[in-house]
XYZ file of C-alpha atoms in Angstrom:
431
model
C -5.523 25.163 5.509
C -3.905 23.692 2.606
C -0.260 24.565 3.504
C 2.294 21.908 4.812
C 3.408 22.309 8.381
C 7.054 21.412 9.193
C 5.979 19.826 12.498
C 3.125 18.055 11.268
C 5.497 16.661 8.688
C 8.090 15.926 10.862
C 5.776 13.726 13.267
C 4.028 11.809 10.600
C 7.604 11.407 9.078
C 9.042 9.986 12.274
C 5.963 7.764 13.032
C 5.979 6.363 9.587
C 9.752 5.521 9.804
C 9.129 3.793 13.061
C 6.280 1.745 11.488
C 8.507 0.483 8.653
C 11.734 -0.292 10.596
C 10.768 -1.594 13.940
C 11.612 -5.301 14.128
C 12.283 -4.970 10.140
C 14.731 -8.203 10.250
C 12.031 -10.164 12.295
C 10.524 -11.363 9.350
C 13.028 -13.956 7.545
C 14.000 -12.502 4.001
C 13.579 -16.495 2.788
C 10.035 -16.139 3.463
C 9.438 -13.572 0.712
C 10.833 -12.835 -2.696
C 13.495 -10.818 -1.291
C 16.241 -13.554 -1.836
C 15.636 -13.276 -5.365
C 15.976 -9.670 -5.655
C 19.154 -9.896 -3.901
C 20.552 -12.748 -6.201
C 19.668 -10.599 -9.312
C 21.288 -7.192 -7.828
C 24.245 -9.035 -6.707
C 24.759 -10.528 -10.045
C 24.345 -6.777 -11.763
C 26.933 -5.586 -9.390
C 29.366 -8.879 -10.021
C 28.844 -8.821 -13.908
C 28.583 -5.047 -14.295
C 25.558 -5.791 -16.306
C 23.055 -3.478 -15.251
C 20.845 -3.848 -18.409
C 19.270 -7.309 -18.105
C 18.236 -8.724 -14.640
C 19.577 -12.555 -14.251
C 18.451 -15.146 -12.220
C 20.944 -18.161 -12.500
C 21.503 -18.506 -15.724
C 18.280 -17.091 -17.066
C 17.951 -13.832 -18.665
C 14.627 -12.329 -17.369
C 13.536 -10.716 -20.342
C 10.829 -8.189 -19.947
C 11.448 -7.746 -16.345
C 12.192 -3.932 -15.781
C 15.403 -3.209 -13.689
C 14.494 -0.316 -11.757
C 13.851 -2.236 -8.414
C 17.011 -4.004 -8.789
C 18.925 -0.866 -9.247
C 17.428 0.189 -5.714
C 18.980 -2.851 -3.911
C 22.086 -2.709 -6.008
C 22.378 0.912 -4.701
C 21.582 -0.168 -1.419
C 24.321 -3.372 -1.472
C 26.933 -0.682 -2.236
C 26.055 1.414 0.837
C 25.124 -1.370 3.410
C 26.825 -4.563 1.854
C 25.060 -7.507 0.777
C 22.569 -8.869 2.637
C 18.895 -8.216 4.045
C 18.939 -4.686 4.703
C 20.198 -4.038 1.299
C 16.790 -5.406 0.321
C 14.365 -3.981 3.052
C 15.793 -0.434 3.114
C 14.636 0.307 -0.424
C 11.146 -1.198 0.416
C 10.958 0.734 3.600
C 11.747 4.017 1.582
C 9.370 3.350 -0.779
C 6.782 2.889 1.741
C 7.777 6.071 3.544
C 7.579 8.054 0.268
C 3.962 6.612 -0.555
C 2.768 7.994 2.859
C 4.192 11.241 2.374
C 2.934 11.473 -0.913
C -0.458 10.561 0.329
C -0.295 13.078 3.073
C 0.843 16.187 0.921
C -1.784 15.102 -1.726
C -4.594 15.034 0.676
C -3.438 18.196 2.513
C -3.709 20.114 -0.955
C -6.825 18.244 -2.285
C -8.623 19.181 1.262
C -6.605 20.484 4.053
C -3.757 19.389 6.446
C -6.038 17.696 9.055
C -7.343 15.210 6.485
C -3.905 14.987 5.143
C -2.276 14.174 8.476
C -4.904 11.604 8.875
C -4.700 9.831 5.753
C -1.090 9.392 6.383
C -1.390 8.168 10.055
C -3.988 5.806 8.693
C -1.747 4.520 5.814
C 0.997 3.917 8.077
C -0.883 2.334 10.919
C -2.739 -0.742 9.246
C -1.712 -4.322 9.276
C -0.969 -4.812 5.399
C 1.244 -1.789 5.074
C 3.262 -3.018 7.864
C 3.832 -6.302 6.605
C 4.431 -5.228 2.892
C 6.900 -2.415 3.722
C 8.983 -4.884 5.447
C 9.252 -7.639 2.546
C 9.030 -6.577 -1.033
C 11.165 -3.536 -2.814
C 8.753 -4.748 -5.980
C 5.571 -4.209 -4.459
C 6.199 -1.050 -2.807
C 7.920 0.375 -5.810
C 5.150 -0.554 -7.968
C 2.746 0.901 -5.293
C 4.524 4.274 -4.739
C 4.555 5.014 -8.561
C 0.859 3.785 -9.073
C -0.419 6.088 -6.152
C 1.961 9.014 -7.607
C 0.190 8.806 -11.183
C -3.288 8.698 -9.659
C -2.732 11.385 -7.005
C -0.985 13.693 -9.202
C -4.280 13.220 -11.588
C -6.237 14.313 -8.911
C -4.274 17.600 -8.323
C -3.735 18.543 -12.125
C 0.226 17.898 -11.711
C 0.278 16.443 -15.227
C 3.806 17.177 -16.018
C 4.860 15.235 -12.521
C 2.501 12.603 -13.708
C 4.271 12.074 -16.828
C 7.517 11.634 -15.061
C 6.105 9.031 -12.819
C 4.720 7.230 -15.758
C 8.009 7.016 -17.289
C 9.800 5.471 -14.147
C 6.744 3.270 -13.860
C 7.441 1.653 -17.010
C 11.152 1.108 -15.629
C 10.074 -0.219 -12.364
C 6.941 -2.368 -13.210
C 6.505 -2.520 -16.825
C 3.432 -2.019 -18.919
C 0.672 -3.045 -16.019
C 2.253 -0.024 -14.105
C 0.407 2.329 -16.866
C -2.721 0.342 -17.665
C -4.267 0.128 -14.259
C -4.255 4.022 -13.298
C -4.733 4.930 -17.037
C -8.001 3.035 -17.001
C -9.038 4.523 -13.695
C -8.191 8.144 -15.153
C -9.973 7.425 -18.276
C -13.258 5.949 -16.833
C -13.538 8.868 -14.418
C -13.253 10.972 -17.415
C -15.885 9.629 -19.251
C -18.509 8.832 -16.533
C -17.884 11.655 -13.861
C -15.718 14.569 -14.931
C -15.274 15.813 -18.360
C -13.689 14.030 -21.495
C -12.766 17.457 -22.565
C -10.102 17.615 -19.612
C -8.016 15.379 -21.892
C -7.216 18.429 -23.738
C -5.726 20.234 -20.606
C -3.443 17.263 -19.946
C -0.756 18.132 -22.508
C -0.872 14.501 -23.664
C 1.593 14.602 -26.701
C 4.213 16.675 -24.728
C 3.419 14.146 -21.741
C 4.003 11.040 -23.883
C 7.274 12.460 -25.009
C 8.482 12.925 -21.448
C 7.206 9.440 -20.355
C 8.819 7.662 -23.516
C 12.519 10.078 -22.826
C 12.793 8.593 -19.385
C 11.944 4.921 -20.072
C 13.212 4.751 -24.044
C 17.145 4.340 -23.739
C 16.567 1.153 -21.781
C 14.002 -0.227 -24.014
C 16.128 0.768 -27.012
C 19.133 -1.091 -25.403
C 17.214 -4.156 -24.601
C 15.718 -4.468 -28.265
C 19.577 -4.148 -29.573
C 20.546 -6.854 -27.461
C 17.438 -9.422 -27.431
C 15.471 -8.421 -30.347
C 11.805 -9.367 -30.707
C 12.157 -11.904 -27.751
C 12.392 -8.925 -25.670
C 9.532 -7.370 -27.154
C 7.449 -10.338 -26.677
C 8.594 -10.770 -22.893
C 7.657 -6.896 -22.345
C 3.772 -7.537 -23.208
C 4.083 -10.795 -21.612
C 5.547 -9.610 -18.129
C 3.050 -8.693 -15.284
C 4.621 -7.738 -11.798
C 1.006 -8.816 -10.356
C 1.582 -12.485 -11.515
C 5.105 -12.959 -10.829
C 6.672 -15.148 -8.201
C 5.661 -14.934 -4.580
C 1.993 -15.264 -4.902
C -0.072 -17.860 -3.338
C -2.257 -20.193 -5.138
C -4.404 -20.414 -2.001
C -5.247 -16.746 -2.555
C -6.549 -16.963 -6.086
C -10.440 -16.579 -5.112
C -12.145 -13.133 -5.464
C -13.940 -13.046 -2.123
C -10.485 -13.817 -0.368
C -9.133 -10.779 -1.899
C -12.170 -8.728 -0.046
C -11.345 -10.348 2.936
C -7.617 -9.583 2.801
C -8.381 -5.962 2.035
C -10.610 -5.880 5.219
C -8.377 -7.549 7.636
C -5.321 -5.929 6.124
C -6.895 -2.413 6.781
C -7.378 -3.372 10.670
C -7.554 -1.255 12.741
C -9.547 1.230 10.371
C -11.587 -1.428 8.922
C -15.128 -0.665 10.647
C -14.440 3.197 9.628
C -13.651 2.085 5.818
C -16.896 0.267 5.757
C -18.914 3.430 6.664
C -16.716 5.651 4.797
C -17.453 4.008 1.539
C -20.998 4.672 1.934
C -20.405 8.207 3.430
C -18.218 9.218 0.593
C -21.154 8.938 -1.924
C -24.178 9.786 0.432
C -22.821 12.474 2.689
C -20.366 14.330 -0.003
C -20.890 17.952 -1.058
C -20.549 18.562 -4.788
C -17.132 19.947 -4.113
C -16.008 16.248 -2.498
C -18.282 14.077 -4.676
C -15.981 13.911 -7.475
C -12.597 13.402 -5.337
C -14.674 10.747 -3.215
C -16.023 9.017 -6.480
C -12.558 8.831 -7.869
C -11.129 7.361 -4.621
C -13.756 4.690 -5.107
C -13.109 4.157 -8.556
C -9.653 3.929 -7.819
C -10.361 0.745 -5.315
C -13.202 -0.732 -7.697
C -11.066 -0.833 -10.868
C -7.885 -2.401 -9.195
C -9.918 -5.042 -7.436
C -11.642 -5.903 -10.844
C -8.213 -6.208 -12.390
C -7.266 -8.620 -9.380
C -10.231 -10.756 -10.236
C -9.891 -10.447 -14.298
C -6.137 -11.511 -14.177
C -6.724 -13.894 -11.291
C -4.018 -12.168 -9.528
C -2.806 -14.185 -6.294
C -0.258 -11.913 -5.091
C -2.054 -10.353 -2.055
C 0.935 -7.938 -1.203
C -0.232 -5.921 -4.133
C -3.544 -5.186 -2.673
C -2.158 -2.449 -0.954
C -2.393 -0.490 -4.073
C -6.003 0.702 -3.052
C -4.916 1.645 0.672
C -3.768 5.273 -0.326
C -7.253 5.724 -1.738
C -8.611 3.866 1.479
C -6.847 6.248 3.748
C -7.850 9.318 2.119
C -11.451 8.163 1.937
C -11.266 7.388 5.516
C -9.622 10.586 6.822
C -11.962 12.635 4.558
C -14.900 11.016 6.329
C -13.371 11.534 9.775
C -13.050 15.238 9.343
C -16.493 15.453 8.035
C -17.878 13.863 10.964
C -15.802 15.787 13.623
C -16.939 18.915 11.649
C -20.848 18.121 10.921
C -22.010 15.383 13.291
C -21.400 17.538 16.721
C -20.539 14.619 18.601
C -22.963 12.014 17.547
C -20.663 9.127 16.562
C -23.023 6.222 16.881
C -22.275 4.612 13.488
C -18.321 5.271 13.657
C -18.356 3.594 17.255
C -20.495 0.595 16.741
C -18.605 -0.537 13.561
C -15.239 0.085 14.817
C -16.058 -1.881 18.352
C -17.714 -4.522 16.236
C -14.600 -5.010 14.101
C -12.382 -5.115 17.424
C -14.587 -7.647 18.939
C -14.473 -10.003 15.821
C -10.634 -9.597 15.853
C -9.906 -10.083 19.241
C -12.165 -13.278 19.344
C -10.356 -14.754 16.571
C -7.002 -14.095 17.984
C -8.064 -15.658 21.370
C -9.840 -18.604 19.790
C -7.521 -19.109 16.778
C -4.484 -18.712 18.765
C -5.435 -21.931 20.459
C -3.967 -23.794 17.318
C -0.588 -22.224 17.954
C 0.775 -23.758 21.125
C 4.137 -21.772 21.012
C 2.181 -18.311 20.682
C -1.110 -19.086 22.505
C -0.284 -16.660 25.672
C 0.760 -13.979 23.450
C -2.531 -14.068 21.209
C -4.443 -14.078 24.234
C -2.892 -11.111 25.581
C -2.915 -9.287 22.327
C -7.093 -10.229 22.293
C -7.352 -8.528 25.668
C -5.513 -5.455 24.547
C -7.751 -5.437 21.446
C -10.694 -5.415 23.783
C -9.378 -2.658 25.780
C -8.300 -0.400 23.092
C -11.841 -1.104 21.557
C -13.754 -0.025 24.640
C -11.414 3.033 24.657
C -12.526 3.995 21.247
C -16.016 3.326 22.148
C -16.037 5.554 25.376
C -14.071 8.434 23.387
C -16.967 8.431 20.858
C -20.041 7.494 22.827
C -19.151 9.158 26.069
C -16.589 11.951 25.806
C -17.884 12.769 22.198
C -14.365 13.367 20.986
C -13.657 11.972 17.601
C -9.693 12.922 17.812
C -9.080 11.229 20.842
C -10.747 7.731 19.249
C -8.591 8.680 15.940
C -5.334 8.625 18.155
C -6.543 5.612 19.765
C -7.123 3.596 16.671
C -3.641 4.676 15.735
C -2.384 3.622 18.686
C -4.009 0.242 18.214
C -2.123 -0.171 15.161
C 1.139 0.538 16.463
C 0.393 -1.445 19.630
C -0.354 -4.420 17.340
C 2.615 -4.071 15.045
C 5.052 -4.071 18.406
C 3.428 -7.286 19.646
C 3.329 -8.612 16.328
C 6.576 -8.406 14.576
C 8.640 -8.261 18.129
C 6.977 -10.914 20.217
C 4.927 -13.320 18.384
C 6.107 -13.610 14.592
C 9.690 -14.521 16.014
C 8.463 -17.324 17.992
C 5.935 -18.467 15.316
C 7.918 -18.267 12.001
C 10.329 -21.048 12.929
C 7.432 -23.420 13.290
C 4.721 -22.141 10.799
C 4.752 -20.330 7.380
C 2.230 -17.347 6.740
C 0.130 -19.502 4.935
C -0.304 -21.929 8.084
C -1.025 -19.208 10.088
C -3.886 -17.545 7.771
C -5.623 -21.150 7.224
C -5.643 -21.944 10.971
C -7.126 -18.388 11.659
C -9.508 -18.000 9.046
């Protein structure tokens, strides 16, 4: 059934709101680029100049303003402070989950849509990014929207989102999704589909949305602005860590960030090709191209801003959800691969927590408890799949794992650890 159920929608909305707002302030704003965004937005309000983002005495030529407009609007509502930065990030994350749910429902059915939203809202990287960066979450929302609109043939809405993407993150907001779309049309679908996409009117719509700001900036700053537009890349802006500028570490972050769904992701990458019917194969290839092209851009551009890897997680979530529904429908209770891969990942993560936590005396007890809890959850998932043959129960246990980890991590462990260690310190000592 491809219709949207009000009750399912509300349940997902409430769970996602909980995941993005719970203990939101326990990650200090000073550890992220939020303070920079807040300063720029406050400057816009103080000077009344909403055209040119300014940091200190420097005009940030080429930096699109939409994210700072969001923060400025939040300041007008909530006042200046952490909430003004965190609230827009939470809203954009919430909208990305809802967009994923609606799109997967329209492409397949509501059960796949619901679990796609649940998977996206219950993994580690989503918990982290949705709390700290409005620039990253805004980029991810428009990036996701463009690609999902293409998948559904909603071309007019796609062009509207393209216009706002240019106002939010600049040219890179179109470059990556358009590369995915063109490669898909050339090698998988049919290039003649371009004729159905109303390209000329679409370009007019896109330009009509973003052109006024670009025109006014050209009038103010001339060729310096144009040069800066082509140099600016949100993937490379401040907040990145040089320690992450290694291709294999991106893969490690993707796998770790997808927890507790990592084991099922690995299986779904294979099953998305090998177990697809012809009607699903094109959609699954598109989702895998989404992942592959995005990672290649990260490697080619030497991107070290790990938060942006969340851009592939809507594709991951839809692929995993599709495979879960397929296994429940077709495998008739034979969930051995799902069980062993998931339980193995749980065991590895619990071992890292118990052993690696010894390097942090302040939180050793907490990481040990969390590690033991993951062993119990992993055992529950294994029992649900191998003994009770119940894939739905296993999926709920995995989602429950994600929320339990979030509560313990953000409410108990990070408030104790962050006064003594930075995020990079924690990553280095654990891995």
